[in-house]
PDB file of C-alpha atoms in Angstrom:
ATOM      1  CA  UNK A   1      21.834   1.497  10.757  1.00 47.00           C
ATOM      2  CA  UNK A   2      18.931   4.378  11.265  1.00 46.00           C
ATOM      3  CA  UNK A   3      17.607   4.601  14.721  1.00 46.00           C
ATOM      4  CA  UNK A   4      13.937   6.136  15.469  1.00 46.00           C
ATOM      5  CA  UNK A   5      11.550   6.727  18.269  1.00 47.00           C
ATOM      6  CA  UNK A   6       9.608   4.209  19.030  1.00 45.00           C
ATOM      7  CA  UNK A   7       6.871   6.190  18.477  1.00 58.00           C
ATOM      8  CA  UNK A   8       8.118   7.385  14.754  1.00 82.00           C
ATOM      9  CA  UNK A   9       8.637   3.910  13.773  1.00 90.00           C
ATOM     10  CA  UNK A  10       6.326   2.300  11.760  1.00 94.00           C
ATOM     11  CA  UNK A  11       8.000  -1.012  11.738  1.00 93.00           C
ATOM     12  CA  UNK A  12      11.274  -2.358  13.096  1.00 96.00           C
ATOM     13  CA  UNK A  13      13.658  -5.496  12.398  1.00 97.00           C
ATOM     14  CA  UNK A  14      16.422  -6.334  14.753  1.00 97.00           C
ATOM     15  CA  UNK A  15      18.962  -8.933  14.205  1.00 97.00           C
ATOM     16  CA  UNK A  16      16.636 -11.053  12.176  1.00 97.00           C
ATOM     17  CA  UNK A  17      18.041 -14.290  10.368  1.00 97.00           C
ATOM     18  CA  UNK A  18      16.750 -16.991   8.011  1.00 97.00           C
ATOM     19  CA  UNK A  19      18.811 -20.203   7.098  1.00 97.00           C
ATOM     20  CA  UNK A  20      17.844 -23.012   4.337  1.00 95.00           C
ATOM     21  CA  UNK A  21      19.823 -25.277   4.892  1.00 91.00           C
ATOM     22  CA  UNK A  22      23.424 -24.478   4.611  1.00 89.00           C
ATOM     23  CA  UNK A  23      22.218 -21.016   2.876  1.00 93.00           C
ATOM     24  CA  UNK A  24      22.343 -17.822   5.153  1.00 95.00           C
ATOM     25  CA  UNK A  25      19.180 -15.842   3.655  1.00 96.00           C
ATOM     26  CA  UNK A  26      18.698 -13.112   5.705  1.00 97.00           C
ATOM     27  CA  UNK A  27      21.443 -12.708   8.355  1.00 96.00           C
ATOM     28  CA  UNK A  28      21.539 -10.558  11.002  1.00 96.00           C
ATOM     29  CA  UNK A  29      19.847  -7.606   9.146  1.00 97.00           C
ATOM     30  CA  UNK A  30      18.495  -4.838  11.834  1.00 97.00           C
ATOM     31  CA  UNK A  31      16.144  -2.123  10.280  1.00 95.00           C
ATOM     32  CA  UNK A  32      13.971   0.665  11.054  1.00 95.00           C
ATOM     33  CA  UNK A  33      11.402   2.109   9.213  1.00 96.00           C
ATOM     34  CA  UNK A  34       9.731   5.911   9.937  1.00 95.00           C
ATOM     35  CA  UNK A  35       6.011   5.942   9.409  1.00 95.00           C
ATOM     36  CA  UNK A  36       4.973   7.546   5.948  1.00 95.00           C
ATOM     37  CA  UNK A  37       8.957   6.985   4.991  1.00 96.00           C
ATOM     38  CA  UNK A  38       9.290   5.637   1.579  1.00 97.00           C
ATOM     39  CA  UNK A  39      12.274   3.396   2.130  1.00 97.00           C
ATOM     40  CA  UNK A  40      14.110   1.274  -0.981  1.00 97.00           C
ATOM     41  CA  UNK A  41      15.459  -2.246  -0.565  1.00 96.00           C
ATOM     42  CA  UNK A  42      18.318  -2.773  -3.823  1.00 93.00           C
ATOM     43  CA  UNK A  43      20.637  -5.844  -4.263  1.00 91.00           C
ATOM     44  CA  UNK A  44      21.349  -8.061  -7.083  1.00 89.00           C
ATOM     45  CA  UNK A  45      19.252 -11.358  -7.651  1.00 88.00           C
ATOM     46  CA  UNK A  46      20.059 -13.442  -4.273  1.00 89.00           C
ATOM     47  CA  UNK A  47      20.860 -10.579  -1.915  1.00 92.00           C
ATOM     48  CA  UNK A  48      17.793 -11.438   0.752  1.00 94.00           C
ATOM     49  CA  UNK A  49      15.858  -9.027  -0.043  1.00 95.00           C
ATOM     50  CA  UNK A  50      12.401 -11.060  -1.232  1.00 94.00           C
ATOM     51  CA  UNK A  51      12.958 -13.447   1.914  1.00 96.00           C
ATOM     52  CA  UNK A  52      13.512 -10.046   3.936  1.00 96.00           C
ATOM     53  CA  UNK A  53      10.017  -8.998   2.796  1.00 96.00           C
ATOM     54  CA  UNK A  54       8.298 -12.974   3.582  1.00 96.00           C
ATOM     55  CA  UNK A  55      10.029 -12.572   7.173  1.00 97.00           C
ATOM     56  CA  UNK A  56       7.978  -8.969   7.209  1.00 96.00           C
ATOM     57  CA  UNK A  57       4.753 -10.186   6.013  1.00 96.00           C
ATOM     58  CA  UNK A  58       4.671 -13.435   8.067  1.00 96.00           C
ATOM     59  CA  UNK A  59       4.751 -15.756   5.063  1.00 96.00           C
ATOM     60  CA  UNK A  60       8.255 -17.099   7.172  1.00 97.00           C
ATOM     61  CA  UNK A  61       9.583 -17.400  10.907  1.00 97.00           C
ATOM     62  CA  UNK A  62      13.020 -15.562  11.489  1.00 97.00           C
ATOM     63  CA  UNK A  63      15.174 -18.301  12.958  1.00 97.00           C
ATOM     64  CA  UNK A  64      16.493 -15.384  15.851  1.00 97.00           C
ATOM     65  CA  UNK A  65      15.828 -11.365  16.205  1.00 97.00           C
ATOM     66  CA  UNK A  66      12.752  -9.843  16.478  1.00 97.00           C
ATOM     67  CA  UNK A  67      10.113  -7.960  14.323  1.00 97.00           C
ATOM     68  CA  UNK A  68       7.934  -4.798  15.633  1.00 96.00           C
ATOM     69  CA  UNK A  69       4.887  -3.358  13.952  1.00 94.00           C
ATOM     70  CA  UNK A  70       3.950   0.258  15.437  1.00 91.00           C
ATOM     71  CA  UNK A  71       6.220  -0.699  18.731  1.00 92.00           C
ATOM     72  CA  UNK A  72       4.208  -4.374  19.335  1.00 94.00           C
ATOM     73  CA  UNK A  73       6.174  -7.504  18.934  1.00 97.00           C
ATOM     74  CA  UNK A  74       4.875  -9.340  15.827  1.00 97.00           C
ATOM     75  CA  UNK A  75       7.860 -11.483  15.599  1.00 97.00           C
ATOM     76  CA  UNK A  76       5.628 -14.814  15.618  1.00 95.00           C
ATOM     77  CA  UNK A  77       2.551 -13.564  14.773  1.00 96.00           C
ATOM     78  CA  UNK A  78       1.020 -14.934  11.565  1.00 95.00           C
ATOM     79  CA  UNK A  79       0.418 -13.038   8.500  1.00 95.00           C
ATOM     80  CA  UNK A  80      -3.595 -12.349   8.853  1.00 93.00           C
ATOM     81  CA  UNK A  81      -2.454 -10.862  12.076  1.00 94.00           C
ATOM     82  CA  UNK A  82      -0.253  -8.715  10.389  1.00 95.00           C
ATOM     83  CA  UNK A  83      -2.453  -7.894   8.103  1.00 93.00           C
ATOM     84  CA  UNK A  84      -5.166  -7.203  10.403  1.00 92.00           C
ATOM     85  CA  UNK A  85      -2.503  -4.679  12.278  1.00 93.00           C
ATOM     86  CA  UNK A  86      -2.235  -2.728   9.163  1.00 94.00           C
ATOM     87  CA  UNK A  87       0.082  -4.345   6.792  1.00 96.00           C
ATOM     88  CA  UNK A  88      -0.031  -5.616   2.876  1.00 96.00           C
ATOM     89  CA  UNK A  89       2.200  -6.820   0.455  1.00 96.00           C
ATOM     90  CA  UNK A  90       2.275  -7.184  -3.006  1.00 95.00           C
ATOM     91  CA  UNK A  91       4.443  -9.660  -5.074  1.00 92.00           C
ATOM     92  CA  UNK A  92       6.557  -9.738  -7.751  1.00 89.00           C
ATOM     93  CA  UNK A  93       4.401 -12.032 -10.197  1.00 90.00           C
ATOM     94  CA  UNK A  94       1.371 -11.217  -9.374  1.00 91.00           C
ATOM     95  CA  UNK A  95      -1.352 -13.812  -8.530  1.00 86.00           C
ATOM     96  CA  UNK A  96      -4.858 -12.403  -9.260  1.00 92.00           C
ATOM     97  CA  UNK A  97      -7.438 -15.486  -8.919  1.00 94.00           C
ATOM     98  CA  UNK A  98      -7.746 -15.644 -12.691  1.00 93.00           C
ATOM     99  CA  UNK A  99     -11.543 -17.144 -12.672  1.00 94.00           C
ATOM    100  CA  UNK A 100     -12.877 -14.211 -10.735  1.00 96.00           C
ATOM    101  CA  UNK A 101     -13.511 -10.375 -12.236  1.00 97.00           C
ATOM    102  CA  UNK A 102     -10.898  -7.693 -11.369  1.00 97.00           C
ATOM    103  CA  UNK A 103     -14.150  -6.256  -9.036  1.00 96.00           C
ATOM    104  CA  UNK A 104     -14.511  -9.509  -7.064  1.00 95.00           C
ATOM    105  CA  UNK A 105     -10.716 -10.026  -6.666  1.00 96.00           C
ATOM    106  CA  UNK A 106     -10.979  -6.482  -5.164  1.00 96.00           C
ATOM    107  CA  UNK A 107     -13.645  -7.519  -2.823  1.00 94.00           C
ATOM    108  CA  UNK A 108     -12.015 -11.198  -1.688  1.00 92.00           C
ATOM    109  CA  UNK A 109      -9.060  -8.626  -0.168  1.00 87.00           C
ATOM    110  CA  UNK A 110     -11.636  -6.315   2.045  1.00 79.00           C
ATOM    111  CA  UNK A 111     -10.325  -7.082   5.541  1.00 60.00           C
ATOM    112  CA  UNK A 112     -12.829  -7.984   7.991  1.00 58.00           C
ATOM    113  CA  UNK A 113     -16.062  -9.254   6.024  1.00 49.00           C
ATOM    114  CA  UNK A 114     -18.306  -9.604   8.684  1.00 49.00           C
ATOM    115  CA  UNK A 115     -20.644 -11.954   6.319  1.00 47.00           C
ATOM    116  CA  UNK A 116     -18.266 -14.457   5.741  1.00 49.00           C
ATOM    117  CA  UNK A 117     -17.632 -15.735   9.215  1.00 52.00           C
ATOM    118  CA  UNK A 118     -19.790 -17.626  11.782  1.00 53.00           C
ATOM    119  CA  UNK A 119     -19.866 -14.749  13.942  1.00 53.00           C
ATOM    120  CA  UNK A 120     -20.881 -12.212  11.160  1.00 53.00           C
ATOM    121  CA  UNK A 121     -23.962 -14.349  10.808  1.00 56.00           C
ATOM    122  CA  UNK A 122     -25.170 -13.771  14.168  1.00 57.00           C
ATOM    123  CA  UNK A 123     -25.229  -9.932  12.809  1.00 56.00           C
ATOM    124  CA  UNK A 124     -28.103  -8.246  11.428  1.00 64.00           C
ATOM    125  CA  UNK A 125     -28.985  -8.578   7.486  1.00 62.00           C
ATOM    126  CA  UNK A 126     -28.756  -4.878   7.304  1.00 65.00           C
ATOM    127  CA  UNK A 127     -25.231  -4.884   9.347  1.00 65.00           C
ATOM    128  CA  UNK A 128     -23.394  -6.826   7.324  1.00 65.00           C
ATOM    129  CA  UNK A 129     -24.900  -5.160   3.486  1.00 73.00           C
ATOM    130  CA  UNK A 130     -23.999  -2.145   4.742  1.00 76.00           C
ATOM    131  CA  UNK A 131     -20.644  -3.532   4.685  1.00 77.00           C
ATOM    132  CA  UNK A 132     -20.375  -5.528   1.845  1.00 83.00           C
ATOM    133  CA  UNK A 133     -21.954  -1.701  -0.008  1.00 86.00           C
ATOM    134  CA  UNK A 134     -18.705   0.079   1.682  1.00 87.00           C
ATOM    135  CA  UNK A 135     -16.168  -2.568   0.184  1.00 91.00           C
ATOM    136  CA  UNK A 136     -18.221  -2.587  -3.185  1.00 93.00           C
ATOM    137  CA  UNK A 137     -17.832   1.244  -3.278  1.00 94.00           C
ATOM    138  CA  UNK A 138     -14.088   0.437  -2.103  1.00 94.00           C
ATOM    139  CA  UNK A 139     -13.408  -1.417  -4.780  1.00 95.00           C
ATOM    140  CA  UNK A 140     -15.115   0.957  -7.685  1.00 96.00           C
ATOM    141  CA  UNK A 141     -12.981   4.000  -6.181  1.00 96.00           C
ATOM    142  CA  UNK A 142      -9.872   1.967  -6.369  1.00 96.00           C
ATOM    143  CA  UNK A 143     -10.177   0.266  -9.912  1.00 96.00           C
ATOM    144  CA  UNK A 144     -10.735   4.223 -10.957  1.00 97.00           C
ATOM    145  CA  UNK A 145      -7.800   5.257  -8.735  1.00 97.00           C
ATOM    146  CA  UNK A 146      -5.773   2.648 -10.855  1.00 97.00           C
ATOM    147  CA  UNK A 147      -7.470   2.729 -14.205  1.00 96.00           C
ATOM    148  CA  UNK A 148      -9.151  -0.677 -13.833  1.00 97.00           C
ATOM    149  CA  UNK A 149     -12.288   0.667 -14.510  1.00 97.00           C
ATOM    150  CA  UNK A 150     -12.870  -0.809 -18.269  1.00 97.00           C
ATOM    151  CA  UNK A 151     -12.115  -3.630 -16.812  1.00 97.00           C
ATOM    152  CA  UNK A 152     -14.012  -3.919 -13.743  1.00 96.00           C
ATOM    153  CA  UNK A 153     -16.200  -7.044 -14.433  1.00 96.00           C
ATOM    154  CA  UNK A 154     -13.944  -8.677 -17.072  1.00 97.00           C
ATOM    155  CA  UNK A 155     -11.927 -11.935 -15.756  1.00 97.00           C
ATOM    156  CA  UNK A 156      -8.349 -11.364 -14.303  1.00 95.00           C
ATOM    157  CA  UNK A 157      -7.037 -14.276 -16.298  1.00 95.00           C
ATOM    158  CA  UNK A 158      -8.108 -11.716 -19.280  1.00 96.00           C
ATOM    159  CA  UNK A 159      -5.872  -8.589 -18.037  1.00 95.00           C
ATOM    160  CA  UNK A 160      -2.199  -7.651 -19.750  1.00 93.00           C
ATOM    161  CA  UNK A 161       0.469  -7.858 -17.695  1.00 92.00           C
ATOM    162  CA  UNK A 162       0.245  -4.446 -16.785  1.00 93.00           C
ATOM    163  CA  UNK A 163      -3.152  -4.673 -15.423  1.00 95.00           C
ATOM    164  CA  UNK A 164      -2.843  -7.848 -13.230  1.00 95.00           C
ATOM    165  CA  UNK A 165       0.381  -5.518 -11.389  1.00 95.00           C
ATOM    166  CA  UNK A 166      -1.946  -2.983 -11.288  1.00 96.00           C
ATOM    167  CA  UNK A 167      -4.528  -5.432  -9.695  1.00 97.00           C
ATOM    168  CA  UNK A 168      -2.178  -6.242  -7.736  1.00 96.00           C
ATOM    169  CA  UNK A 169      -1.728  -3.007  -5.938  1.00 96.00           C
ATOM    170  CA  UNK A 170      -5.557  -2.551  -5.972  1.00 97.00           C
ATOM    171  CA  UNK A 171      -6.027  -5.760  -3.507  1.00 96.00           C
ATOM    172  CA  UNK A 172      -3.226  -4.773  -1.503  1.00 96.00           C
ATOM    173  CA  UNK A 173      -4.766  -1.465  -0.930  1.00 96.00           C
ATOM    174  CA  UNK A 174      -8.675  -2.845  -0.281  1.00 95.00           C
ATOM    175  CA  UNK A 175      -6.831  -3.960   3.292  1.00 90.00           C
ATOM    176  CA  UNK A 176      -7.082   0.090   3.849  1.00 93.00           C
ATOM    177  CA  UNK A 177      -2.756  -0.708   4.947  1.00 95.00           C
ATOM    178  CA  UNK A 178      -0.759   1.316   7.342  1.00 95.00           C
ATOM    179  CA  UNK A 179       2.346  -0.013   5.808  1.00 97.00           C
ATOM    180  CA  UNK A 180       2.786  -1.165   2.288  1.00 97.00           C
ATOM    181  CA  UNK A 181       5.397  -3.717   0.586  1.00 97.00           C
ATOM    182  CA  UNK A 182       5.774  -3.734  -2.769  1.00 97.00           C
ATOM    183  CA  UNK A 183       7.980  -6.056  -4.676  1.00 95.00           C
ATOM    184  CA  UNK A 184       9.215  -4.731  -8.007  1.00 94.00           C
ATOM    185  CA  UNK A 185       6.109  -2.889  -8.591  1.00 93.00           C
ATOM    186  CA  UNK A 186       7.853  -1.513 -11.957  1.00 88.00           C
ATOM    187  CA  UNK A 187       9.156  -4.607 -13.306  1.00 89.00           C
ATOM    188  CA  UNK A 188       8.285  -5.707 -16.372  1.00 87.00           C
ATOM    189  CA  UNK A 189       5.890  -3.258 -17.669  1.00 91.00           C
ATOM    190  CA  UNK A 190       6.438   0.229 -20.380  1.00 93.00           C
ATOM    191  CA  UNK A 191       7.267   3.509 -19.680  1.00 94.00           C
ATOM    192  CA  UNK A 192       4.316   5.148 -19.412  1.00 95.00           C
ATOM    193  CA  UNK A 193       2.625   2.105 -17.381  1.00 95.00           C
ATOM    194  CA  UNK A 194       5.921   2.740 -15.039  1.00 95.00           C
ATOM    195  CA  UNK A 195       5.182   6.437 -14.414  1.00 96.00           C
ATOM    196  CA  UNK A 196       1.629   5.655 -13.570  1.00 97.00           C
ATOM    197  CA  UNK A 197       2.745   3.271 -10.968  1.00 96.00           C
ATOM    198  CA  UNK A 198       4.993   5.612  -9.189  1.00 96.00           C
ATOM    199  CA  UNK A 199       2.693   8.536  -9.527  1.00 97.00           C
ATOM    200  CA  UNK A 200       0.186   5.814  -7.767  1.00 97.00           C
ATOM    201  CA  UNK A 201       2.987   4.943  -5.111  1.00 97.00           C
ATOM    202  CA  UNK A 202       3.441   8.704  -3.981  1.00 97.00           C
ATOM    203  CA  UNK A 203      -0.232   9.698  -4.107  1.00 97.00           C
ATOM    204  CA  UNK A 204      -0.713   6.840  -1.364  1.00 97.00           C
ATOM    205  CA  UNK A 205       2.240   7.877   0.699  1.00 97.00           C
ATOM    206  CA  UNK A 206       1.027  11.283   0.641  1.00 96.00           C
ATOM    207  CA  UNK A 207      -2.204   9.881   2.201  1.00 95.00           C
ATOM    208  CA  UNK A 208      -0.206   8.860   5.247  1.00 95.00           C
ATOM    209  CA  UNK A 209       0.881   4.952   4.341  1.00 97.00           C
ATOM    210  CA  UNK A 210       4.153   4.140   4.659  1.00 97.00           C
ATOM    211  CA  UNK A 211       5.579   2.197   1.652  1.00 98.00           C
ATOM    212  CA  UNK A 212       8.897  -0.305   1.768  1.00 98.00           C
ATOM    213  CA  UNK A 213       9.789  -1.288  -1.743  1.00 96.00           C
ATOM    214  CA  UNK A 214      11.809  -4.047  -3.940  1.00 96.00           C
ATOM    215  CA  UNK A 215      13.313  -2.290  -6.728  1.00 93.00           C
ATOM    216  CA  UNK A 216      15.674  -2.641  -9.416  1.00 89.00           C
ATOM    217  CA  UNK A 217      14.717  -0.145 -11.548  1.00 91.00           C
ATOM    218  CA  UNK A 218      17.082   2.844  -9.996  1.00 90.00           C
ATOM    219  CA  UNK A 219      14.968   5.069 -11.622  1.00 92.00           C
ATOM    220  CA  UNK A 220      12.323   4.339  -9.746  1.00 95.00           C
ATOM    221  CA  UNK A 221      14.212   4.359  -6.232  1.00 95.00           C
ATOM    222  CA  UNK A 222      15.496   7.625  -6.774  1.00 94.00           C
ATOM    223  CA  UNK A 223      12.620   9.391  -7.450  1.00 95.00           C
ATOM    224  CA  UNK A 224      10.596   7.451  -5.070  1.00 96.00           C
ATOM    225  CA  UNK A 225      12.780   6.873  -1.822  1.00 97.00           C
ATOM    226  CA  UNK A 226      14.149   9.237   0.377  1.00 95.00           C
ATOM    227  CA  UNK A 227      16.510   6.252   1.741  1.00 96.00           C
ATOM    228  CA  UNK A 228      17.601   3.363   0.080  1.00 96.00           C
ATOM    229  CA  UNK A 229      19.085   0.245   1.972  1.00 95.00           C
ATOM    230  CA  UNK A 230      21.426  -2.448  -0.301  1.00 94.00           C
ATOM    231  CA  UNK A 231      22.041  -6.096   0.688  1.00 94.00           C
ATOM    232  CA  UNK A 232      24.336  -8.466  -0.189  1.00 92.00           C
ATOM    233  CA  UNK A 233      24.605 -11.983   1.112  1.00 91.00           C
ATOM    234  CA  UNK A 234      22.271 -11.355   3.778  1.00 95.00           C
ATOM    235  CA  UNK A 235      22.922  -8.428   4.998  1.00 94.00           C
ATOM    236  CA  UNK A 236      22.713  -4.757   4.753  1.00 94.00           C
ATOM    237  CA  UNK A 237      25.551  -3.361   2.768  1.00 91.00           C
ATOM    238  CA  UNK A 238      25.041   0.293   2.611  1.00 92.00           C
ATOM    239  CA  UNK A 239      22.198   2.656   3.713  1.00 93.00           C
ATOM    240  CA  UNK A 240      21.296   6.088   2.873  1.00 94.00           C
ATOM    241  CA  UNK A 241      20.094   8.450   0.063  1.00 95.00           C
ATOM    242  CA  UNK A 242      19.823   6.504  -3.465  1.00 93.00           C
ATOM    243  CA  UNK A 243      22.360   8.981  -4.747  1.00 90.00           C
ATOM    244  CA  UNK A 244      24.891   8.287  -2.204  1.00 91.00           C
ATOM    245  CA  UNK A 245      24.303   4.502  -1.840  1.00 90.00           C
ATOM    246  CA  UNK A 246      24.578   4.052  -5.496  1.00 86.00           C
ATOM    247  CA  UNK A 247      27.816   5.845  -5.863  1.00 87.00           C
ATOM    248  CA  UNK A 248      29.442   3.538  -2.776  1.00 87.00           C
ATOM    249  CA  UNK A 249      32.274   1.226  -3.668  1.00 88.00           C
ATOM    250  CA  UNK A 250      31.104  -1.323  -2.123  1.00 84.00           C
ATOM    251  CA  UNK A 251      27.298  -1.131  -3.599  1.00 84.00           C
ATOM    252  CA  UNK A 252      28.945  -0.971  -7.107  1.00 82.00           C
ATOM    253  CA  UNK A 253      31.317  -3.932  -7.145  1.00 82.00           C
ATOM    254  CA  UNK A 254      28.330  -5.873  -5.079  1.00 75.00           C
ATOM    255  CA  UNK A 255      25.039  -4.779  -7.100  1.00 61.00           C
ATOM    256  CA  UNK A 256      26.195  -3.317 -10.213  1.00 57.00           C
ATOM    257  CA  UNK A 257      29.714  -5.353 -10.775  1.00 59.00           C
ATOM    258  CA  UNK A 258      33.308  -4.332 -10.631  1.00 47.00           C
ATOM    259  CA  UNK A 259      34.922  -3.226 -13.838  1.00 40.00           C
ATOM    260  CA  UNK A 260      34.717  -0.547 -16.866  1.00 37.00           C
ATOM    261  CA  UNK A 261      31.329  -1.013 -17.647  1.00 35.00           C
ATOM    262  CA  UNK A 262      30.354  -0.385 -14.092  1.00 38.00           C
ATOM    263  CA  UNK A 263      32.281   2.581 -14.136  1.00 33.00           C
TER     264      UNK A 263
END
């Protein structure tokens, strides 16, 4: 797989593995992602893609292997620590707080909120107030960036499926991440919203954020990703530019299915 200089690497996974009983969900994956790269991870259902994301984000701990963020070993670090080091993620099925407004959902996702900690209570009221004001301003800017301003004060349970996708992305961006993991950001949305999401991801990446995305829509992968890796049965099957990867006969058989229809 691709080898990068340490100072050019956003994250690196070396020989990571995770099993559930007799099932090897991730089986010896080694992967390095460059700073400000947009990497696509594709593969059939059950290939291990989401488990790999869970390992990278700290929701699961690997059975073996190492994971580094910007050269720092975080293999045993919990999700909160990785988030504080600049990693954020979205989920395929958005998980907003249903009884909270869109704005409050965004605010909850802000990092380092001193006013909500014991230590924060020792800081002056003005310090906490300044931070809360900055978070509200950031939430409002992100709502505008994602076209959520008209529903900013609506409860998230009233949002459409597409709006929930956008809110999920906004919650991740509230943490001002350096590395963003997107789990099927375009799944289940109409073509116009898919186009809008792709434009936002391109703008986020142009601002310096490294992006890794799981996606089944190949047009999204080909447009956004300079490189794609294919997973099958917990392993990396192929790697390269999306067009070349999708033409690989092994990928056609494993991901698209063999036979006349695939051809």
